[in-house]
Amino acid sequence: MDLSHHFSKQELALLYQEVLYTIRHRLGKPQPQHIADAQELCAYVQKAFGMDEEEHRAIARQVQELESPIFCLKATVKEAKGILGKDVSGFSDPYCLLGIESKSQEPAHPDNKRRLKAVVKDLIPEDQIHRTQVISQTLNPVWEETFILEFEDMETASFHLDMWDSDTVESVRHKLGELTDLHGLKRIFKDARKDKGQDDFLGNVVLRLKDLHCWDDQWYQLEPRTETYPNRGQCHLQFLLTHKKRATTCSRTQPSYTVHRHLLQQLVSHEILQHQAGSTAWDGELSPHASTVLYLHATQKDLSDFHQVMAQWLAYSKLYQSLEFNSSCLLHQITSIEYQWVQERLRPEQKAELAESFQSLLTYGVSLIRRYRIIFPLSVASSTERLQSLLRVLVQMCKMKAFRELCTLSPDLPRMVSEALKSGTTEWFHMKKQHLQPMVKSMEENGKALAKLLLEVIGDLHQCQKVWNKFFIRILKLNLFSIAYLELESLVAGHVQEQLREVDTGMSKPTAESLFQLYLNLQELYRMKDFLPKRYQGFQAWTP
């Protein structure tokens, strides 16, 4: 089964261009669990997209001719702890200066020690230096400030951060109030950052960009320039290596999360179809190749966690409706969307797309429940787990703030499921009745067929009572056995009465025997009423 037909040939080619561009302009040291070799990744995506060698080479040439993106380091200065106290109060008023130096800090460099001790203003041009706010009177400052730092060469660039104690916060603010031109602004910053003056050096962090992963989040030791106070505390930094101005058609014309969703859809469908045990056994785990490509694409596009999970939900919920993998794979996205949901972060078209995906999955899921006897047969070991998973997914989805806000007209889930179970039971009964219809329309054969039908009904009700009922009661607070019994009781009563109208007093012995067996089966069916909750037991369609 090839799902590539969900995209036109042109759409697939543009998406393939996007993924080859992502691999070609990879940034950062590979994570241990990811695939490092670019050729290996290209071979994987060629297979996942179903591209022959000629198509692959043609699109690869296009990618080589496209302009490279602007490389960026998205650096977040989160906080620091245990820094030096430089004021008479025992605290400091810390701020940070940061930027990227184009020359790498290689250990073998003869001037390495001297350069590591140099401050930012001596290494980086003035207009490329970024500055955090001053946090007053603390040894554990919190900034949570993010800066976008552009660079050209991953191999030679390094990140520098200096932390300083400001003793002139008020005077600087006063000077800023009198600022009249850009030259005056530079003079103020120069005064605040000068090596010998009122601001005291608290420590620095120097990192080669090629030593960073695509995404890093950790504490770094603040290094001294002298050995007087070697322990200067730690600084918590977060890094993301991203692109700006990607030259691919997809990146230029479509929202990032839409492109990512399409890529997800193509790779995940390939992963599911490669699963040896079949789609229903697939548990959502992606190969290292697929995980690497999706990770690189999301980080290079600087896709937020929320929009990543949005793309995952839209892709997975759509794929579930054609491949029917284990629906438990959808629970992660439901949980993440619920946790991060803020409606204002979505544009109107995104809200409409999300609402449509909820409605589509709800309709499809209820249709599977209506046909649960066929879709989840007890002869297949995983059926009970799969049905339970689907029920949980639908319940959790309908509880979501996003669902309630976007799907205000959606009916009550238990009521929808109850109606589906009733109609599904009726469909199943008529299907069985049709299947057991005798070839020869004699009273004797009709009696045998009726007895067999009763056995099928009794067997189904035993399964409802012993297996399925506990799941529906626990997850949906619905008594499946009651729904099925009352529906089947009414259907059986009508069918038996219709058949018995044709019986005359001159019946043969075989006919009498078949009708006696029918009578016994009807008795067994009637005795099953004892399993109904008391509120249903007063209802009686017939009595054998």
Coordinates of N, CA, C and O in Angstrom, one line a residue, residues 120-252:
V120 N 34.3 40.0 25.9 CA 33.5 40.1 24.7 C 33.8 41.3 23.9 O 34.0 41.2 22.7
K121 N 34.0 42.4 24.5 CA 34.2 43.7 23.8 C 35.5 43.7 23.0 O 35.6 44.5 22.1
D122 N 36.5 42.9 23.4 CA 37.7 42.9 22.8 C 37.8 41.8 21.6 O 38.8 41.8 20.9
L123 N 36.7 41.0 21.5 CA 36.7 40.0 20.5 C 35.7 40.1 19.4 O 35.9 39.7 18.3
I124 N 34.6 40.8 19.7 CA 33.4 40.8 18.9 C 33.1 42.3 18.5 O 33.1 43.2 19.4
P125 N 32.8 42.6 17.3 CA 32.4 44.0 16.9 C 31.2 44.5 17.7 O 30.3 43.7 18.1
E126 N 31.3 45.8 18.0 CA 30.3 46.4 18.9 C 28.9 46.2 18.5 O 28.0 45.9 19.3
D127 N 28.6 46.2 17.2 CA 27.2 46.1 16.7 C 26.7 44.7 16.7 O 25.6 44.4 16.4
Q128 N 27.6 43.7 17.1 CA 27.2 42.3 17.2 C 27.1 41.8 18.6 O 26.9 40.6 18.8
I129 N 27.3 42.7 19.6 CA 27.2 42.3 21.0 C 25.8 42.5 21.5 O 25.2 43.5 21.3
H130 N 25.3 41.5 22.2 CA 24.0 41.6 22.8 C 24.1 41.7 24.3 O 25.0 41.2 24.9
R131 N 23.1 42.3 24.9 CA 23.2 42.6 26.4 C 21.8 42.2 27.1 O 20.8 42.6 26.6
T132 N 21.9 41.5 28.2 CA 20.7 41.2 29.0 C 20.4 42.4 29.9 O 21.2 43.4 30.0
Q133 N 19.3 42.3 30.5 CA 18.9 43.3 31.5 C 19.8 43.1 32.8 O 20.3 42.1 33.0
V134 N 19.9 44.1 33.6 CA 20.5 44.1 34.9 C 19.5 43.6 35.9 O 18.4 44.1 36.0
I135 N 19.9 42.6 36.7 CA 19.1 42.0 37.8 C 19.7 42.5 39.1 O 20.8 42.2 39.4
S136 N 19.0 43.3 39.8 CA 19.5 44.0 41.0 C 19.6 43.1 42.2 O 18.7 42.2 42.5
Q137 N 20.7 43.2 42.9 CA 20.9 42.7 44.3 C 20.5 41.2 44.4 O 19.6 40.8 45.0
T138 N 21.4 40.4 43.8 CA 21.1 38.9 43.8 C 22.4 38.2 43.5 O 23.3 38.7 42.9
L139 N 22.4 36.9 44.0 CA 23.5 36.0 43.6 C 22.9 34.9 42.8 O 23.7 34.0 42.3
N140 N 21.6 34.9 42.5 CA 21.0 33.9 41.7 C 20.0 34.5 40.7 O 18.8 34.4 40.8
P141 N 20.6 35.3 39.8 CA 19.7 36.1 38.8 C 18.9 35.2 37.9 O 19.4 34.1 37.5
V142 N 17.7 35.6 37.5 CA 16.9 34.9 36.4 C 16.7 35.9 35.3 O 16.1 37.0 35.6
W143 N 17.0 35.6 34.1 CA 16.8 36.5 32.9 C 15.8 36.0 32.0 O 14.9 36.7 31.6
E144 N 15.9 34.7 31.5 CA 15.0 34.2 30.5 C 14.9 35.1 29.3 O 13.8 35.4 28.8
E145 N 16.0 35.5 28.8 CA 16.1 36.4 27.6 C 16.7 35.6 26.5 O 17.7 34.9 26.6
T146 N 16.1 35.8 25.3 CA 16.6 35.0 24.1 C 17.1 36.0 23.0 O 16.6 37.1 22.8
F147 N 18.2 35.6 22.4 CA 18.9 36.4 21.4 C 19.2 35.5 20.2 O 19.5 34.3 20.3
I148 N 19.0 36.1 19.0 CA 19.3 35.4 17.7 C 20.7 35.9 17.2 O 20.8 37.1 16.9
L149 N 21.7 35.0 17.2 CA 23.0 35.3 16.8 C 23.3 34.7 15.5 O 23.3 33.4 15.4
E150 N 23.6 35.5 14.4 CA 23.9 34.9 13.1 C 25.4 34.6 13.0 O 26.2 35.2 13.6
F151 N 25.7 33.5 12.2 CA 27.1 33.2 11.9 C 27.2 32.5 10.6 O 26.2 32.2 10.0
E152 N 28.4 32.4 10.0 CA 28.6 31.9 8.7 C 29.2 30.5 8.7 O 28.8 29.7 7.9
D153 N 30.2 30.2 9.5 CA 30.9 29.0 9.5 C 30.9 28.3 10.8 O 31.4 28.8 11.8
M154 N 30.2 27.1 10.8 CA 30.1 26.3 12.1 C 31.4 25.9 12.6 O 31.6 25.8 13.8
E155 N 32.4 25.6 11.7 CA 33.6 25.0 12.2 C 34.5 26.1 12.9 O 35.3 25.7 13.7
T156 N 34.4 27.3 12.5 CA 35.3 28.3 13.1 C 34.7 29.3 14.1 O 35.4 30.0 14.7
A157 N 33.4 29.2 14.3 CA 32.7 30.2 15.2 C 32.7 29.7 16.6 O 32.6 28.5 16.9
S158 N 32.6 30.6 17.6 CA 32.5 30.3 19.0 C 31.6 31.3 19.7 O 31.5 32.4 19.3
F159 N 30.9 30.8 20.7 CA 29.9 31.6 21.4 C 30.7 32.1 22.7 O 31.4 31.3 23.4
H160 N 30.5 33.4 23.0 CA 31.1 34.0 24.2 C 30.0 34.7 25.0 O 29.2 35.4 24.5
L161 N 30.1 34.5 26.3 CA 29.2 35.2 27.2 C 30.1 35.7 28.4 O 30.8 34.9 29.0
D162 N 30.0 37.0 28.7 CA 30.6 37.5 29.9 C 29.5 37.9 30.9 O 28.5 38.5 30.4
M163 N 29.7 37.7 32.2 CA 28.8 38.2 33.2 C 29.5 39.3 34.0 O 30.7 39.1 34.4
W164 N 28.8 40.4 34.2 CA 29.4 41.6 34.8 C 28.5 42.0 36.0 O 27.3 41.8 35.9
D165 N 29.1 42.7 36.9 CA 28.3 43.3 38.0 C 28.2 44.8 37.7 O 29.2 45.5 37.6
S166 N 27.0 45.3 37.5 CA 26.8 46.7 37.2 C 26.7 47.6 38.5 O 25.9 47.3 39.4
D167 N 27.6 48.6 38.5 CA 27.5 49.5 39.7 C 26.9 50.8 39.2 O 26.9 51.8 40.0
T168 N 26.5 50.9 38.0 CA 26.0 52.2 37.4 C 24.7 52.1 36.8 O 24.4 52.8 35.8
V169 N 23.8 51.2 37.3 CA 22.5 51.0 36.7 C 21.7 52.3 36.6 O 21.2 52.7 35.5
E170 N 21.6 53.1 37.7 CA 20.8 54.3 37.6 C 21.4 55.3 36.7 O 20.7 56.0 36.0
S171 N 22.8 55.5 36.7 CA 23.4 56.5 35.9 C 23.2 56.1 34.4 O 22.9 57.0 33.6
V172 N 23.3 54.8 34.1 CA 23.1 54.4 32.7 C 21.6 54.7 32.3 O 21.4 55.2 31.2
R173 N 20.7 54.4 33.2 CA 19.3 54.7 32.8 C 19.1 56.2 32.6 O 18.3 56.6 31.7
H174 N 19.7 57.0 33.5 CA 19.6 58.4 33.3 C 20.2 58.9 32.0 O 19.6 59.7 31.3
K175 N 21.3 58.3 31.6 CA 21.9 58.7 30.3 C 21.1 58.3 29.2 O 21.0 59.0 28.2
L176 N 20.4 57.1 29.3 CA 19.5 56.6 28.2 C 18.4 57.6 28.0 O 17.9 57.8 26.9
G177 N 17.9 58.2 29.1 CA 16.8 59.1 29.0 C 17.2 60.4 28.3 O 16.4 61.1 27.7
E178 N 18.6 60.7 28.3 CA 19.0 61.9 27.6 C 19.6 61.6 26.2 O 20.1 62.4 25.5
L179 N 19.5 60.3 25.7 CA 20.1 59.8 24.5 C 19.5 60.6 23.3 O 18.3 60.8 23.2
T180 N 20.4 61.0 22.4 CA 19.9 61.8 21.2 C 20.3 61.1 19.9 O 19.7 61.3 18.9
D181 N 21.4 60.3 19.9 CA 21.8 59.7 18.6 C 22.5 58.3 18.9 O 22.7 58.0 20.1
L182 N 22.8 57.6 17.8 CA 23.3 56.2 18.0 C 24.8 56.3 18.5 O 25.2 55.4 19.3
H183 N 25.5 57.3 18.2 CA 26.9 57.4 18.7 C 26.8 57.5 20.2 O 27.7 56.9 20.9
G184 N 25.9 58.2 20.7 CA 25.8 58.4 22.2 C 25.4 57.0 22.8 O 25.9 56.7 23.9
L185 N 24.6 56.2 22.2 CA 24.2 54.9 22.7 C 25.5 54.0 22.8 O 25.7 53.3 23.8
K186 N 26.3 54.0 21.7 CA 27.5 53.2 21.7 C 28.5 53.6 22.8 O 29.1 52.8 23.5
R187 N 28.5 55.0 23.1 CA 29.4 55.5 24.1 C 29.0 55.0 25.5 O 29.8 54.6 26.3
I188 N 27.6 55.0 25.7 CA 27.1 54.5 27.0 C 27.5 53.0 27.2 O 27.9 52.6 28.3
F189 N 27.2 52.2 26.2 CA 27.6 50.8 26.3 C 29.1 50.6 26.5 O 29.5 49.7 27.3
K190 N 29.9 51.4 25.8 CA 31.3 51.2 26.0 C 31.7 51.6 27.4 O 32.6 50.9 28.0
D191 N 31.2 52.6 27.9 CA 31.5 53.0 29.3 C 31.1 51.9 30.3 O 31.8 51.6 31.3
A192 N 29.9 51.3 30.0 CA 29.4 50.2 30.9 C 30.2 48.9 30.9 O 30.3 48.2 31.8
R193 N 30.9 48.7 29.7 CA 31.6 47.5 29.5 C 33.1 47.6 29.6 O 33.8 46.6 29.5
K194 N 33.6 48.7 29.8 CA 35.1 48.9 29.8 C 35.7 48.0 30.9 O 35.2 47.8 32.0
D195 N 36.8 47.4 30.6 CA 37.5 46.5 31.4 C 37.9 47.0 32.8 O 37.7 46.4 33.8
K196 N 38.4 48.2 32.8 CA 38.9 48.9 34.0 C 37.9 50.0 34.3 O 38.0 51.0 33.8
G197 N 37.0 49.7 35.2 CA 36.1 50.8 35.6 C 35.2 50.3 36.7 O 35.6 49.4 37.5
Q198 N 34.0 50.7 36.8 CA 33.2 50.4 38.0 C 32.5 49.1 37.9 O 32.2 48.5 38.9
D199 N 32.3 48.6 36.6 CA 31.7 47.2 36.5 C 32.7 46.2 36.7 O 33.8 46.2 36.1
D200 N 32.3 45.2 37.5 CA 33.3 44.1 37.9 C 33.0 42.8 37.1 O 31.8 42.5 36.9
F201 N 34.0 42.2 36.6 CA 33.9 40.9 35.9 C 33.5 39.8 36.8 O 34.1 39.6 37.9
L202 N 32.4 39.0 36.5 CA 32.0 37.9 37.3 C 32.3 36.5 36.8 O 32.3 35.6 37.5
G203 N 32.6 36.4 35.5 CA 32.9 35.2 34.9 C 32.5 35.1 33.5 O 31.7 35.9 33.0
N204 N 32.9 34.1 32.7 CA 32.5 33.9 31.3 C 32.3 32.5 31.0 O 32.7 31.6 31.7
V205 N 31.6 32.3 29.8 CA 31.4 31.0 29.2 C 31.8 31.1 27.7 O 31.4 32.0 27.0
V206 N 32.8 30.2 27.3 CA 33.2 30.2 25.9 C 33.0 28.8 25.3 O 33.4 27.8 25.9
L207 N 32.2 28.7 24.2 CA 31.9 27.4 23.6 C 32.1 27.4 22.1 O 31.7 28.4 21.5
R208 N 32.7 26.4 21.6 CA 32.8 26.3 20.1 C 31.5 25.8 19.6 O 30.9 24.8 20.2
L209 N 31.0 26.4 18.5 CA 29.7 26.0 18.0 C 29.7 24.6 17.5 O 28.6 23.9 17.6
K210 N 30.8 24.1 17.0 CA 30.8 22.7 16.5 C 30.7 21.7 17.6 O 30.5 20.5 17.3
D211 N 30.9 22.1 18.9 CA 30.7 21.2 20.0 C 29.3 21.2 20.5 O 29.0 20.4 21.4
L212 N 28.4 22.0 20.0 CA 27.0 22.1 20.4 C 26.2 21.1 19.6 O 26.4 20.9 18.4
H213 N 25.2 20.5 20.3 CA 24.2 19.7 19.6 C 23.2 20.7 18.9 O 23.3 21.9 19.2
C214 N 22.3 20.2 18.1 CA 21.3 21.1 17.5 C 20.5 21.8 18.5 O 20.1 22.9 18.3
W215 N 20.2 21.1 19.6 CA 19.5 21.7 20.7 C 20.3 21.3 22.0 O 20.6 20.1 22.2
D216 N 20.6 22.3 22.8 CA 21.3 22.0 24.1 C 20.7 22.8 25.2 O 20.3 24.0 25.0
D217 N 20.6 22.3 26.4 CA 20.1 23.0 27.5 C 20.8 22.5 28.8 O 20.5 21.3 29.2
Q218 N 21.7 23.3 29.3 CA 22.5 22.8 30.5 C 23.1 24.0 31.2 O 23.1 25.1 30.8
W219 N 23.7 23.6 32.4 CA 24.4 24.6 33.2 C 25.9 24.5 32.8 O 26.5 23.5 32.6
Y220 N 26.5 25.8 32.7 CA 27.9 25.9 32.4 C 28.6 26.6 33.5 O 28.1 27.6 34.1
Q221 N 29.8 26.1 33.8 CA 30.6 26.8 34.8 C 31.1 28.2 34.4 O 31.6 28.3 33.2
L222 N 31.0 29.2 35.2 CA 31.5 30.5 34.9 C 33.0 30.5 35.1 O 33.4 30.1 36.3
E223 N 33.8 30.8 34.1 CA 35.2 30.7 34.2 C 35.8 32.1 34.6 O 35.3 33.1 34.2
P224 N 36.9 32.1 35.5 CA 37.5 33.3 35.9 C 38.6 33.8 34.9 O 39.0 33.0 34.1
R225 N 39.0 35.0 35.0 CA 40.2 35.5 34.3 C 41.4 35.4 35.1 O 42.5 35.4 34.6
T226 N 41.2 35.4 36.4 CA 42.4 35.2 37.3 C 42.0 34.1 38.3 O 40.9 33.6 38.3
E227 N 43.0 33.6 39.0 CA 42.8 32.5 40.0 C 42.3 33.0 41.3 O 42.2 32.2 42.3
T228 N 42.1 34.3 41.5 CA 41.7 34.8 42.8 C 40.5 34.2 43.4 O 40.4 33.8 44.5
Y229 N 39.4 34.2 42.5 CA 38.2 33.5 42.9 C 37.8 32.5 41.9 O 37.0 32.8 40.9
P230 N 38.4 31.3 41.9 CA 38.1 30.3 40.9 C 36.7 29.8 40.8 O 36.2 29.5 39.7
N231 N 36.0 29.7 41.9 CA 34.6 29.3 41.9 C 33.7 30.4 41.8 O 33.4 31.2 42.7
R232 N 33.1 30.6 40.6 CA 32.3 31.8 40.3 C 30.9 31.5 40.0 O 30.1 32.3 39.5
G233 N 30.5 30.3 40.3 CA 29.1 29.9 40.0 C 28.8 29.3 38.7 O 29.7 29.0 37.9
Q234 N 27.5 29.2 38.3 CA 27.1 28.6 37.1 C 26.1 29.4 36.3 O 25.3 30.2 37.0
C235 N 26.0 29.2 35.0 CA 25.1 29.9 34.2 C 24.3 28.9 33.4 O 24.9 28.0 32.8
H236 N 22.9 29.0 33.4 CA 22.1 28.1 32.7 C 21.8 28.7 31.3 O 21.1 29.7 31.2
L237 N 22.2 28.0 30.3 CA 22.0 28.4 28.9 C 21.3 27.4 28.1 O 21.5 26.2 28.3
Q238 N 20.5 27.9 27.1 CA 19.8 27.0 26.2 C 20.2 27.4 24.8 O 20.1 28.6 24.5
F239 N 20.5 26.5 23.9 CA 20.9 26.8 22.6 C 20.1 26.0 21.5 O 19.7 24.8 21.8
L240 N 19.8 26.7 20.4 CA 19.1 26.0 19.3 C 19.8 26.5 18.0 O 19.8 27.8 17.8
L241 N 20.3 25.6 17.2 CA 20.9 26.0 15.9 C 19.8 25.9 14.9 O 19.2 24.9 14.6
T242 N 19.5 27.1 14.3 CA 18.4 27.2 13.4 C 18.8 27.8 12.0 O 19.9 28.3 11.9
H243 N 17.8 27.9 11.1 CA 18.0 28.6 9.8 C 17.1 29.8 9.7 O 16.0 29.8 10.3
K244 N 17.5 30.7 9.0 CA 16.6 31.8 8.5 C 16.7 31.9 7.0 O 17.8 31.6 6.4
K245 N 15.6 32.3 6.3 CA 15.6 32.4 4.9 C 16.0 31.2 4.1 O 16.9 31.2 3.3
R246 N 15.3 30.1 4.4 CA 15.5 28.8 3.7 C 15.0 29.0 2.3 O 14.0 29.6 2.0
A247 N 15.8 28.5 1.3 CA 15.5 28.8 -0.1 C 14.5 27.8 -0.8 O 14.2 28.0 -2.0
T248 N 14.1 26.8 -0.1 CA 13.2 25.8 -0.7 C 11.8 26.4 -1.0 O 11.4 27.3 -0.3
T249 N 11.1 25.8 -2.0 CA 9.8 26.3 -2.3 C 8.8 26.2 -1.1 O 8.0 27.1 -0.8
C250 N 8.9 25.0 -0.5 CA 8.0 24.7 0.7 C 8.2 25.8 1.8 O 7.2 26.3 2.3
S251 N 9.4 26.0 2.1 CA 9.7 27.0 3.2 C 9.3 28.4 2.9 O 8.9 29.2 3.7
R252 N 9.3 28.7 1.6 CA 9.0 30.1 1.2 C 7.5 30.3 1.0 O 7.0 31.4 1.1

